PDB file of C-alpha atoms in Angstrom:
ATOM      1  CA  GLY A 183      13.461   5.329  10.874  1.00 63.00           C
ATOM      2  CA  ALA A 184      12.100   5.673   7.373  1.00 65.00           C
ATOM      3  CA  VAL A 185      13.607   3.415   4.771  1.00 89.00           C
ATOM      4  CA  VAL A 186      11.768   5.009   1.851  1.00 94.00           C
ATOM      5  CA  SER A 187      11.802   8.755   1.439  1.00 95.00           C
ATOM      6  CA  GLN A 188       9.302  10.639  -0.676  1.00 96.00           C
ATOM      7  CA  HIS A 189       9.516  14.275  -1.684  1.00 96.00           C
ATOM      8  CA  PRO A 190       7.767  16.661  -1.657  1.00 97.00           C
ATOM      9  CA  SER A 191       5.226  15.882   1.022  1.00 96.00           C
ATOM     10  CA  ARG A 192       2.802  18.417  -0.304  1.00 97.00           C
ATOM     11  CA  VAL A 193       2.515  20.397  -3.503  1.00 97.00           C
ATOM     12  CA  ILE A 194       0.006  22.893  -4.743  1.00 97.00           C
ATOM     13  CA  CYS A 195       0.119  23.806  -8.399  1.00 96.00           C
ATOM     14  CA  LYS A 196      -1.875  25.511 -11.081  1.00 96.00           C
ATOM     15  CA  SER A 197      -3.807  23.565 -13.649  1.00 97.00           C
ATOM     16  CA  GLY A 198      -1.676  22.740 -16.681  1.00 96.00           C
ATOM     17  CA  THR A 199       1.650  22.548 -14.896  1.00 97.00           C
ATOM     18  CA  SER A 200       3.711  19.410 -14.362  1.00 97.00           C
ATOM     19  CA  VAL A 201       4.733  18.094 -10.988  1.00 97.00           C
ATOM     20  CA  LYS A 202       7.585  15.717 -10.202  1.00 98.00           C
ATOM     21  CA  ILE A 203       7.547  13.455  -7.155  1.00 98.00           C
ATOM     22  CA  GLU A 204      10.655  11.621  -5.997  1.00 97.00           C
ATOM     23  CA  CYS A 205      10.855   8.306  -4.207  1.00 97.00           C
ATOM     24  CA  ARG A 206      14.144   7.115  -2.740  1.00 96.00           C
ATOM     25  CA  SER A 207      15.142   3.928  -1.017  1.00 94.00           C
ATOM     26  CA  LEU A 208      17.476   5.058   1.711  1.00 92.00           C
ATOM     27  CA  ASP A 209      19.788   2.185   2.540  1.00 86.00           C
ATOM     28  CA  PHE A 210      18.913  -0.531   0.100  1.00 88.00           C
ATOM     29  CA  GLN A 211      18.730  -0.945  -3.620  1.00 89.00           C
ATOM     30  CA  ALA A 212      15.377  -1.366  -5.264  1.00 89.00           C
ATOM     31  CA  THR A 213      15.184  -2.667  -8.806  1.00 88.00           C
ATOM     32  CA  THR A 214      11.449  -2.164  -8.666  1.00 90.00           C
ATOM     33  CA  MET A 215       9.353   0.462  -6.959  1.00 94.00           C
ATOM     34  CA  PHE A 216       5.631   0.950  -7.022  1.00 95.00           C
ATOM     35  CA  TRP A 217       3.397   3.969  -7.285  1.00 97.00           C
ATOM     36  CA  TYR A 218      -0.065   4.229  -5.791  1.00 97.00           C
ATOM     37  CA  ARG A 219      -2.680   6.901  -5.517  1.00 96.00           C
ATOM     38  CA  GLN A 220      -5.230   7.235  -2.799  1.00 94.00           C
ATOM     39  CA  PHE A 221      -8.355   9.350  -2.641  1.00 88.00           C
ATOM     40  CA  PRO A 222      -9.646  10.485   0.768  1.00 85.00           C
ATOM     41  CA  LYS A 223     -11.008   7.652   2.857  1.00 83.00           C
ATOM     42  CA  GLN A 224     -10.441   5.222   0.020  1.00 88.00           C
ATOM     43  CA  SER A 225      -8.119   2.425  -0.897  1.00 92.00           C
ATOM     44  CA  LEU A 226      -4.657   2.590  -2.399  1.00 94.00           C
ATOM     45  CA  MET A 227      -4.775   1.994  -6.109  1.00 95.00           C
ATOM     46  CA  LEU A 228      -1.714   0.593  -7.796  1.00 95.00           C
ATOM     47  CA  MET A 229      -0.779   2.822 -10.709  1.00 96.00           C
ATOM     48  CA  ALA A 230       2.445   1.359 -12.027  1.00 95.00           C
ATOM     49  CA  THR A 231       5.541  -0.671 -11.385  1.00 94.00           C
ATOM     50  CA  SER A 232       8.738   1.281 -11.832  1.00 93.00           C
ATOM     51  CA  ASN A 233      11.582  -0.811 -13.225  1.00 90.00           C
ATOM     52  CA  GLU A 234      15.195   0.295 -12.925  1.00 90.00           C
ATOM     53  CA  GLY A 235      16.726   0.766 -16.332  1.00 87.00           C
ATOM     54  CA  SER A 236      13.611  -0.094 -18.293  1.00 89.00           C
ATOM     55  CA  LYS A 237      10.114   1.093 -18.966  1.00 92.00           C
ATOM     56  CA  ALA A 238       7.520   1.202 -16.253  1.00 94.00           C
ATOM     57  CA  THR A 239       4.614  -1.212 -16.294  1.00 93.00           C
ATOM     58  CA  TYR A 240       1.294   0.568 -15.977  1.00 96.00           C
ATOM     59  CA  GLU A 241      -1.907  -0.843 -14.582  1.00 94.00           C
ATOM     60  CA  GLN A 242      -4.940  -0.969 -16.784  1.00 93.00           C
ATOM     61  CA  GLY A 243      -6.627   2.391 -17.081  1.00 94.00           C
ATOM     62  CA  VAL A 244      -3.608   4.456 -16.025  1.00 96.00           C
ATOM     63  CA  GLU A 245      -2.460   6.908 -18.693  1.00 94.00           C
ATOM     64  CA  LYS A 246       1.249   6.441 -19.231  1.00 94.00           C
ATOM     65  CA  ASP A 247       1.586   9.787 -20.973  1.00 95.00           C
ATOM     66  CA  LYS A 248      -0.070  11.483 -18.054  1.00 96.00           C
ATOM     67  CA  PHE A 249       1.963   9.813 -15.346  1.00 97.00           C
ATOM     68  CA  LEU A 250       5.562   9.582 -16.469  1.00 97.00           C
ATOM     69  CA  ILE A 251       7.770   7.284 -14.463  1.00 96.00           C
ATOM     70  CA  ASN A 252      11.535   7.214 -14.534  1.00 94.00           C
ATOM     71  CA  HIS A 253      13.713   4.828 -12.549  1.00 93.00           C
ATOM     72  CA  ALA A 254      17.185   5.949 -13.434  1.00 84.00           C
ATOM     73  CA  SER A 255      19.057   4.461 -10.499  1.00 91.00           C
ATOM     74  CA  LEU A 256      18.696   1.652  -8.009  1.00 91.00           C
ATOM     75  CA  THR A 257      17.572   4.046  -5.304  1.00 93.00           C
ATOM     76  CA  LEU A 258      15.444   6.618  -7.110  1.00 96.00           C
ATOM     77  CA  SER A 259      12.155   6.559  -8.964  1.00 96.00           C
ATOM     78  CA  THR A 260      10.280   9.665 -10.058  1.00 97.00           C
ATOM     79  CA  LEU A 261       6.662  10.172 -10.975  1.00 98.00           C
ATOM     80  CA  THR A 262       5.804  13.197 -13.066  1.00 98.00           C
ATOM     81  CA  VAL A 263       2.188  14.234 -13.319  1.00 97.00           C
ATOM     82  CA  THR A 264       2.071  16.068 -16.628  1.00 97.00           C
ATOM     83  CA  SER A 265      -0.332  18.891 -17.390  1.00 96.00           C
ATOM     84  CA  ALA A 266      -2.020  18.404 -14.055  1.00 96.00           C
ATOM     85  CA  HIS A 267      -5.727  19.083 -13.698  1.00 96.00           C
ATOM     86  CA  PRO A 268      -7.921  19.298 -10.603  1.00 96.00           C
ATOM     87  CA  GLU A 269      -9.025  15.689 -11.041  1.00 95.00           C
ATOM     88  CA  ASP A 270      -5.391  14.651 -10.558  1.00 96.00           C
ATOM     89  CA  SER A 271      -5.493  15.989  -7.018  1.00 96.00           C
ATOM     90  CA  SER A 272      -4.796  13.033  -4.786  1.00 95.00           C
ATOM     91  CA  PHE A 273      -2.389  11.408  -2.367  1.00 96.00           C
ATOM     92  CA  TYR A 274       0.438   9.711  -4.237  1.00 97.00           C
ATOM     93  CA  ILE A 275       2.484   7.080  -2.420  1.00 97.00           C
ATOM     94  CA  CYS A 276       5.459   5.034  -3.489  1.00 97.00           C
ATOM     95  CA  SER A 277       6.754   1.793  -2.097  1.00 95.00           C
ATOM     96  CA  ALA A 278       9.779  -0.418  -2.411  1.00 93.00           C
ATOM     97  CA  ARG A 279      10.858  -3.802  -1.182  1.00 85.00           C
ATOM     98  CA  ASP A 280      14.251  -4.662   0.233  1.00 80.00           C
ATOM     99  CA  GLN A 281      14.882  -7.816  -1.753  1.00 73.00           C
ATOM    100  CA  VAL A 282      17.935  -8.792   0.220  1.00 72.00           C
ATOM    101  CA  ARG A 283      17.568  -7.961   3.863  1.00 69.00           C
ATOM    102  CA  ARG A 284      14.540  -6.640   5.628  1.00 64.00           C
ATOM    103  CA  GLY A 285      11.562  -8.892   5.334  1.00 63.00           C
ATOM    104  CA  ALA A 286      12.178 -10.022   1.782  1.00 61.00           C
ATOM    105  CA  ALA A 287      10.551 -13.389   2.365  1.00 66.00           C
ATOM    106  CA  LYS A 288       7.580 -11.739   4.002  1.00 71.00           C
ATOM    107  CA  ASN A 289       6.997  -9.479   1.030  1.00 79.00           C
ATOM    108  CA  ILE A 290       7.316  -6.409   3.216  1.00 86.00           C
ATOM    109  CA  GLN A 291       6.749  -3.237   1.283  1.00 89.00           C
ATOM    110  CA  TYR A 292       8.119  -0.002   2.700  1.00 92.00           C
ATOM    111  CA  PHE A 293       6.008   2.982   1.843  1.00 95.00           C
ATOM    112  CA  GLY A 294       7.014   6.586   1.537  1.00 95.00           C
ATOM    113  CA  ALA A 295       5.153   9.176   3.557  1.00 94.00           C
ATOM    114  CA  GLY A 296       3.196  10.227   0.487  1.00 96.00           C
ATOM    115  CA  THR A 297       2.739  13.383  -1.533  1.00 97.00           C
ATOM    116  CA  ARG A 298      -0.479  15.301  -1.337  1.00 96.00           C
ATOM    117  CA  LEU A 299      -1.062  16.978  -4.667  1.00 97.00           C
ATOM    118  CA  SER A 300      -3.581  19.774  -4.971  1.00 97.00           C
ATOM    119  CA  VAL A 301      -4.220  21.187  -8.420  1.00 97.00           C
ATOM    120  CA  LEU A 302      -6.000  24.515  -8.512  1.00 95.00           C
TER     121      LEU A 302
ATOM    122  CA  GLY B 128      -8.855  -8.195 -12.249  1.00 77.00           C
ATOM    123  CA  GLN B 129      -9.349  -8.684  -8.583  1.00 80.00           C
ATOM    124  CA  SER B 130     -11.797  -7.821  -5.858  1.00 91.00           C
ATOM    125  CA  LEU B 131     -11.382  -7.755  -2.104  1.00 95.00           C
ATOM    126  CA  GLU B 132     -14.084  -7.380   0.495  1.00 96.00           C
ATOM    127  CA  GLN B 133     -13.547  -6.251   4.044  1.00 97.00           C
ATOM    128  CA  PRO B 134     -15.827  -4.496   6.521  1.00 97.00           C
ATOM    129  CA  SER B 135     -15.778  -0.719   6.281  1.00 96.00           C
ATOM    130  CA  GLU B 136     -15.837  -0.049  10.016  1.00 97.00           C
ATOM    131  CA  VAL B 137     -15.190  -1.856  13.270  1.00 97.00           C
ATOM    132  CA  THR B 138     -15.315  -0.486  16.797  1.00 97.00           C
ATOM    133  CA  ALA B 139     -14.044  -2.009  20.028  1.00 97.00           C
ATOM    134  CA  VAL B 140     -12.866  -1.050  23.491  1.00 97.00           C
ATOM    135  CA  GLU B 141      -9.361  -1.072  24.854  1.00 97.00           C
ATOM    136  CA  GLY B 142      -8.130  -4.501  25.804  1.00 97.00           C
ATOM    137  CA  ALA B 143     -10.582  -6.287  23.525  1.00 97.00           C
ATOM    138  CA  ILE B 144      -9.891  -8.576  20.584  1.00 97.00           C
ATOM    139  CA  VAL B 145     -10.972  -7.714  17.058  1.00 98.00           C
ATOM    140  CA  GLN B 146     -10.992  -9.793  13.900  1.00 98.00           C
ATOM    141  CA  ILE B 147     -11.058  -8.128  10.490  1.00 98.00           C
ATOM    142  CA  ASN B 148     -12.057 -10.453   7.681  1.00 98.00           C
ATOM    143  CA  CYS B 149     -11.021 -10.248   4.067  1.00 98.00           C
ATOM    144  CA  THR B 150     -12.362 -12.264   1.173  1.00 98.00           C
ATOM    145  CA  TYR B 151     -10.824 -12.005  -2.229  1.00 97.00           C
ATOM    146  CA  GLN B 152     -11.326 -13.005  -5.810  1.00 95.00           C
ATOM    147  CA  THR B 153      -8.324 -12.841  -8.066  1.00 92.00           C
ATOM    148  CA  SER B 154      -6.379 -14.747 -10.633  1.00 88.00           C
ATOM    149  CA  GLY B 155      -2.797 -15.696  -9.976  1.00 89.00           C
ATOM    150  CA  PHE B 156      -3.080 -15.348  -6.210  1.00 91.00           C
ATOM    151  CA  TYR B 157       0.288 -15.418  -4.527  1.00 91.00           C
ATOM    152  CA  GLY B 158      -0.208 -14.064  -1.026  1.00 93.00           C
ATOM    153  CA  LEU B 159      -2.258 -11.862   1.297  1.00 96.00           C
ATOM    154  CA  SER B 160      -0.800  -8.909   3.177  1.00 95.00           C
ATOM    155  CA  TRP B 161      -2.123  -6.615   5.872  1.00 97.00           C
ATOM    156  CA  TYR B 162      -1.199  -2.965   6.298  1.00 97.00           C
ATOM    157  CA  GLN B 163      -2.065  -0.332   8.847  1.00 97.00           C
ATOM    158  CA  GLN B 164      -2.514   3.303   7.941  1.00 96.00           C
ATOM    159  CA  HIS B 165      -3.112   6.194  10.278  1.00 94.00           C
ATOM    160  CA  ASP B 166      -4.808   9.287   8.868  1.00 89.00           C
ATOM    161  CA  GLY B 167      -2.543  11.018   6.372  1.00 83.00           C
ATOM    162  CA  GLY B 168       0.290   8.609   7.004  1.00 89.00           C
ATOM    163  CA  ALA B 169       2.188   5.923   5.200  1.00 92.00           C
ATOM    164  CA  PRO B 170       0.871   2.373   5.237  1.00 94.00           C
ATOM    165  CA  THR B 171       2.960   0.124   7.450  1.00 94.00           C
ATOM    166  CA  PHE B 172       3.354  -3.609   7.112  1.00 93.00           C
ATOM    167  CA  LEU B 173       1.649  -5.848   9.640  1.00 95.00           C
ATOM    168  CA  SER B 174       1.606  -9.375   8.296  1.00 94.00           C
ATOM    169  CA  TYR B 175       1.840 -11.603   5.239  1.00 93.00           C
ATOM    170  CA  ASN B 176       0.527 -15.063   4.439  1.00 94.00           C
ATOM    171  CA  ALA B 177       1.483 -17.034   1.394  1.00 92.00           C
ATOM    172  CA  LEU B 178       0.517 -20.414   2.816  1.00 94.00           C
ATOM    173  CA  ASP B 179      -2.535 -21.569   4.694  1.00 97.00           C
ATOM    174  CA  GLY B 180      -2.448 -21.095   8.410  1.00 96.00           C
ATOM    175  CA  LEU B 181      -1.769 -18.608  11.120  1.00 96.00           C
ATOM    176  CA  GLU B 182       1.076 -16.112  11.354  1.00 93.00           C
ATOM    177  CA  GLU B 183       1.632 -14.507  14.716  1.00 93.00           C
ATOM    178  CA  THR B 184       3.552 -11.306  15.326  1.00 88.00           C
ATOM    179  CA  GLY B 185       3.120  -9.939  18.814  1.00 91.00           C
ATOM    180  CA  ARG B 186      -0.411  -8.678  19.331  1.00 95.00           C
ATOM    181  CA  PHE B 187      -1.277  -9.169  15.675  1.00 95.00           C
ATOM    182  CA  SER B 188      -1.998 -12.449  13.936  1.00 96.00           C
ATOM    183  CA  SER B 189      -3.107 -13.177  10.414  1.00 97.00           C
ATOM    184  CA  PHE B 190      -4.743 -16.221   8.929  1.00 98.00           C
ATOM    185  CA  LEU B 191      -5.139 -17.449   5.383  1.00 98.00           C
ATOM    186  CA  SER B 192      -7.237 -20.146   3.766  1.00 98.00           C
ATOM    187  CA  ARG B 193      -6.384 -20.315   0.097  1.00 96.00           C
ATOM    188  CA  SER B 194      -9.139 -22.811  -0.639  1.00 96.00           C
ATOM    189  CA  ASP B 195     -11.730 -20.417   0.786  1.00 97.00           C
ATOM    190  CA  SER B 196     -10.092 -17.267  -0.625  1.00 97.00           C
ATOM    191  CA  TYR B 197     -10.343 -15.868   2.850  1.00 97.00           C
ATOM    192  CA  GLY B 198      -8.110 -14.351   5.440  1.00 98.00           C
ATOM    193  CA  TYR B 199      -8.343 -12.366   8.617  1.00 98.00           C
ATOM    194  CA  LEU B 200      -6.315 -10.097  10.819  1.00 98.00           C
ATOM    195  CA  LEU B 201      -6.648 -10.598  14.551  1.00 98.00           C
ATOM    196  CA  LEU B 202      -5.732  -7.763  16.875  1.00 97.00           C
ATOM    197  CA  GLN B 203      -5.426  -8.582  20.548  1.00 97.00           C
ATOM    198  CA  GLU B 204      -5.139  -6.415  23.644  1.00 97.00           C
ATOM    199  CA  LEU B 205      -6.366  -3.418  21.710  1.00 98.00           C
ATOM    200  CA  GLN B 206      -4.863  -0.044  22.498  1.00 97.00           C
ATOM    201  CA  MET B 207      -6.040   3.437  21.597  1.00 96.00           C
ATOM    202  CA  LYS B 208      -3.125   3.784  19.202  1.00 96.00           C
ATOM    203  CA  ASP B 209      -4.516   0.889  17.164  1.00 97.00           C
ATOM    204  CA  SER B 210      -7.251   3.195  15.886  1.00 98.00           C
ATOM    205  CA  ALA B 211      -6.429   3.353  12.188  1.00 97.00           C
ATOM    206  CA  SER B 212      -7.391   1.943   8.804  1.00 97.00           C
ATOM    207  CA  TYR B 213      -6.453  -1.641   8.075  1.00 98.00           C
ATOM    208  CA  PHE B 214      -6.071  -2.870   4.539  1.00 97.00           C
ATOM    209  CA  CYS B 215      -5.816  -6.349   3.179  1.00 97.00           C
ATOM    210  CA  ALA B 216      -3.950  -6.619  -0.099  1.00 96.00           C
ATOM    211  CA  VAL B 217      -3.322  -9.453  -2.517  1.00 95.00           C
ATOM    212  CA  THR B 218      -0.183 -10.117  -4.462  1.00 91.00           C
ATOM    213  CA  ARG B 219      -0.818 -11.552  -7.895  1.00 86.00           C
ATOM    214  CA  GLY B 220       1.820 -13.476  -9.735  1.00 77.00           C
ATOM    215  CA  SER B 221       5.396 -13.668  -8.609  1.00 70.00           C
ATOM    216  CA  THR B 222       6.162  -9.971  -8.778  1.00 71.00           C
ATOM    217  CA  LEU B 223       6.265  -9.384  -5.063  1.00 72.00           C
ATOM    218  CA  GLY B 224       5.335  -5.853  -4.252  1.00 76.00           C
ATOM    219  CA  ARG B 225       2.516  -5.384  -6.688  1.00 86.00           C
ATOM    220  CA  LEU B 226      -0.223  -5.049  -4.132  1.00 92.00           C
ATOM    221  CA  TYR B 227      -3.923  -4.760  -4.841  1.00 94.00           C
ATOM    222  CA  PHE B 228      -5.660  -3.326  -1.833  1.00 95.00           C
ATOM    223  CA  GLY B 229      -9.095  -3.750  -0.365  1.00 95.00           C
ATOM    224  CA  ARG B 230     -11.114  -0.689   0.565  1.00 94.00           C
ATOM    225  CA  GLY B 231      -9.894  -0.735   4.131  1.00 96.00           C
ATOM    226  CA  THR B 232     -11.478  -1.162   7.540  1.00 97.00           C
ATOM    227  CA  GLN B 233     -11.596   1.810   9.864  1.00 97.00           C
ATOM    228  CA  LEU B 234     -10.964   0.567  13.399  1.00 98.00           C
ATOM    229  CA  THR B 235     -11.941   2.806  16.278  1.00 97.00           C
ATOM    230  CA  VAL B 236     -10.796   1.824  19.748  1.00 97.00           C
ATOM    231  CA  TRP B 237     -12.681   3.405  22.642  1.00 96.00           C
ATOM    232  CA  PRO B 238     -11.309   3.790  26.157  1.00 93.00           C
TER     233      PRO B 238
END
C-alpha cells in the first residue's frame, strides 16, 4: 500500500486564491520531504526540499513567497500555492525517503499520488 | 546545474528486451536512479546505482558507468503493463532524495 499520502488529489480554484496541499508519510518519520511539479508529458522538476523544524530549501528559480512550505512534524509537509494564477496549474507531487527501514541504502523515494491543480 | 539525456520514445513487443540509455552532466554526482510512471500516477522506484556496475532486480536491471557519465535501464520479458514513462534521475551531493529528473522515455509495448 501507499507509504506517502497526498491530499487533495485534485483541486480547482479561482485565480488569486491560495491552495494548500498536504503530504504525509504514513508509517515512517521523514525529516526531509521533497516537492516536485510536473507539466503534462514532461519531467518532474524539483521545487524544494522541506526540512522538519526549519526553513525549506528552494531550487533556483522557484519563488519561495509563491510556494510556501511548512514541515511542522516528522510526518507532514504542506505546500501552499499563494495567490494562484493559471500558469500555476500543474501536477504537484511530494516524496519522502524512509531513512531507517525501507530501501534507505538504495535511496528509494516514495512518491505521493500527486495533486492536480487547475487555476481558472 | 545538471542535464540528463534519454530517448523520448521507445517501442517494443511483448517478451522483448529494451534498453533505455541515460547520459548526464552534473556536478557533485552521487547516484543514478530510475523511476516508472504510468499516466497520471505516482512515480515508483525501479533501481539505483551509486557505484559502477550492474544492479539486477527481477526483470529490471540498471547499469552505471561513472567515468562515462552514462547509465541504462534494461527491461526484460516485456509485458503490456510495462507501457509507461521511465525517468532517470541523478542525486547530487549527499542529500539523498533530491532528485533531478531527465525528460523521460515513453515506452510502448505492443502485443
